[in-house]
Every structure is written in structure tokens, then in C-alpha cells.
């Protein structure tokens, strides 16, 4: 694993650990929990971007549904993602 990849992984792990710590703290308010969640989201996005730029691999988080979304929205987003992926593969095959 390249240095940049390891750094992104460490940042993601740190954000996840802080997230759990914040959510388990009975004194933390909604704003603090929201900021911890945003840091996890940003770290996951950064990790996926680094992995993609280094290896060309798809995001490992793309198929994780948001528990706040209903199933029809999840299905719609998955269909959209699959269509985009099919277009990329077709474009790559044409090259």
C-alpha cells in the first residue's frame, strides 16, 4: 500500500473511532454528533478517491444504503450507479 493510501486509511479509522466515541458520550449534543458523522463521510470519500486514483477500483462504499432512505430510493440510486458503470465500461471497450 502506498503512503498516500495508508494515510487515507488511518484518517478513516481515526474518524470512525471518534464517531463512535462521540455517539456513545451521553454529553454530546446533536451538533457534535453531526460533525463527527460529517468527518466520517469526508474521510470515507477521501479514502475512496485515493483508492480509485491509485488502483482504478470502484468505491468500497458505493453499495452501502443509507438507513434513512426508503427501499425504492435505494433501488433507484443503485440502478443509476449501474447505468453509469455500464457507460464507463462501454466507453473503455470502445477505446
mmCIF file of C-alpha atoms in Angstrom:
data_model
loop_
_atom_site.group_PDB
_atom_site.id
_atom_site.type_symbol
_atom_site.label_atom_id
_atom_site.label_comp_id
_atom_site.label_asym_id
_atom_site.label_seq_id
_atom_site.Cartn_x
_atom_site.Cartn_y
_atom_site.Cartn_z
ATOM 1 C CA UNK A 1 0.000 0.000 0.000
ATOM 2 C CA UNK A 2 1.372 3.382 -0.952
ATOM 3 C CA UNK A 3 1.993 6.041 1.685
ATOM 4 C CA UNK A 4 -0.930 8.175 0.481
ATOM 5 C CA UNK A 5 -3.268 5.178 0.694
ATOM 6 C CA UNK A 6 -2.132 4.299 4.213
ATOM 7 C CA UNK A 7 -2.609 7.895 5.322
ATOM 8 C CA UNK A 8 -6.180 7.943 3.960
ATOM 9 C CA UNK A 9 -6.888 4.663 5.741
ATOM 10 C CA UNK A 10 -5.524 5.996 9.046
ATOM 11 C CA UNK A 11 -7.669 9.134 8.695
ATOM 12 C CA UNK A 12 -10.765 6.998 8.047
ATOM 13 C CA UNK A 13 -10.079 4.794 11.069
ATOM 14 C CA UNK A 14 -9.472 7.838 13.264
ATOM 15 C CA UNK A 15 -12.746 9.426 12.078
ATOM 16 C CA UNK A 16 -14.664 6.208 12.760
ATOM 17 C CA UNK A 17 -13.193 5.863 16.238
ATOM 18 C CA UNK A 18 -14.027 9.486 17.063
ATOM 19 C CA UNK A 19 -17.547 8.948 15.682
ATOM 20 C CA UNK A 20 -18.202 6.003 17.991
ATOM 21 C CA UNK A 21 -16.723 7.884 20.935
ATOM 22 C CA UNK A 22 -18.975 10.878 20.228
ATOM 23 C CA UNK A 23 -22.131 8.818 19.779
ATOM 24 C CA UNK A 24 -21.516 6.866 22.980
ATOM 25 C CA UNK A 25 -20.884 10.028 25.008
ATOM 26 C CA UNK A 26 -24.162 10.944 26.731
ATOM 27 C CA UNK A 27 -22.983 14.574 26.997
ATOM 28 C CA UNK A 28 -22.542 15.051 23.233
ATOM 29 C CA UNK A 29 -25.195 17.142 21.553
ATOM 30 C CA UNK A 30 -26.673 16.777 18.083
ATOM 31 C CA UNK A 31 -24.252 19.268 16.541
ATOM 32 C CA UNK A 32 -21.244 17.370 17.811
ATOM 33 C CA UNK A 33 -22.682 14.071 16.548
ATOM 34 C CA UNK A 34 -23.446 15.629 13.151
ATOM 35 C CA UNK A 35 -19.887 16.958 12.857
ATOM 36 C CA UNK A 36 -18.461 13.533 13.726
ATOM 37 C CA UNK A 37 -20.696 11.963 11.087
ATOM 38 C CA UNK A 38 -19.581 14.557 8.527
ATOM 39 C CA UNK A 39 -15.917 13.787 9.317
ATOM 40 C CA UNK A 40 -16.540 10.071 8.711
ATOM 41 C CA UNK A 41 -18.279 10.881 5.439
ATOM 42 C CA UNK A 42 -15.411 13.123 4.299
ATOM 43 C CA UNK A 43 -12.774 10.568 5.326
ATOM 44 C CA UNK A 44 -14.619 7.760 3.514
ATOM 45 C CA UNK A 45 -14.911 9.908 0.384
ATOM 46 C CA UNK A 46 -11.207 10.792 0.564
ATOM 47 C CA UNK A 47 -10.249 7.131 1.063
ATOM 48 C CA UNK A 48 -12.385 6.039 -1.901
ATOM 49 C CA UNK A 49 -10.868 8.821 -4.057
ATOM 50 C CA UNK A 50 -7.318 7.817 -3.171
ATOM 51 C CA UNK A 51 -8.030 4.142 -3.822
ATOM 52 C CA UNK A 52 -9.598 4.997 -7.184
ATOM 53 C CA UNK A 53 -6.734 7.278 -8.218
ATOM 54 C CA UNK A 54 -4.121 4.665 -7.227
ATOM 55 C CA UNK A 55 -5.810 1.499 -8.495
ATOM 56 C CA UNK A 56 -8.847 2.464 -10.571
ATOM 57 C CA UNK A 57 -11.015 0.397 -8.224
ATOM 58 C CA UNK A 58 -14.585 1.435 -7.503
ATOM 59 C CA UNK A 59 -15.528 2.852 -4.118
ATOM 60 C CA UNK A 60 -15.986 0.180 -1.476
ATOM 61 C CA UNK A 61 -18.809 2.284 -0.011
ATOM 62 C CA UNK A 62 -20.962 2.711 -3.097
ATOM 63 C CA UNK A 63 -23.398 -0.104 -2.333
ATOM 64 C CA UNK A 64 -23.958 0.816 1.310
ATOM 65 C CA UNK A 65 -27.517 2.049 1.656
ATOM 66 C CA UNK A 66 -28.397 4.958 3.886
ATOM 67 C CA UNK A 67 -30.702 3.563 6.575
ATOM 68 C CA UNK A 68 -32.713 6.789 6.356
ATOM 69 C CA UNK A 69 -33.592 6.123 2.691
ATOM 70 C CA UNK A 70 -36.576 4.037 1.698
ATOM 71 C CA UNK A 71 -36.038 0.948 -0.462
ATOM 72 C CA UNK A 72 -37.390 2.495 -3.681
ATOM 73 C CA UNK A 73 -34.855 5.358 -3.423
ATOM 74 C CA UNK A 74 -32.047 2.889 -2.746
ATOM 75 C CA UNK A 75 -33.108 0.836 -5.787
ATOM 76 C CA UNK A 76 -33.251 3.957 -7.954
ATOM 77 C CA UNK A 77 -29.776 5.081 -6.869
ATOM 78 C CA UNK A 78 -28.381 1.592 -7.451
ATOM 79 C CA UNK A 79 -29.890 1.481 -10.956
ATOM 80 C CA UNK A 80 -28.382 4.895 -11.708
ATOM 81 C CA UNK A 81 -24.976 3.758 -10.452
ATOM 82 C CA UNK A 82 -25.171 0.564 -12.537
ATOM 83 C CA UNK A 83 -26.070 2.586 -15.647
ATOM 84 C CA UNK A 84 -23.115 4.922 -15.114
ATOM 85 C CA UNK A 85 -20.795 1.975 -14.619
ATOM 86 C CA UNK A 86 -22.091 0.320 -17.808
ATOM 87 C CA UNK A 87 -21.482 3.541 -19.762
ATOM 88 C CA UNK A 88 -17.913 3.765 -18.428
ATOM 89 C CA UNK A 89 -17.230 0.145 -19.374
ATOM 90 C CA UNK A 90 -18.696 0.658 -22.849
ATOM 91 C CA UNK A 91 -16.590 3.782 -23.332
ATOM 92 C CA UNK A 92 -13.480 1.910 -22.152
ATOM 93 C CA UNK A 93 -14.223 -1.005 -24.504
ATOM 94 C CA UNK A 94 -14.648 1.379 -27.454
ATOM 95 C CA UNK A 95 -11.217 2.916 -26.830
#
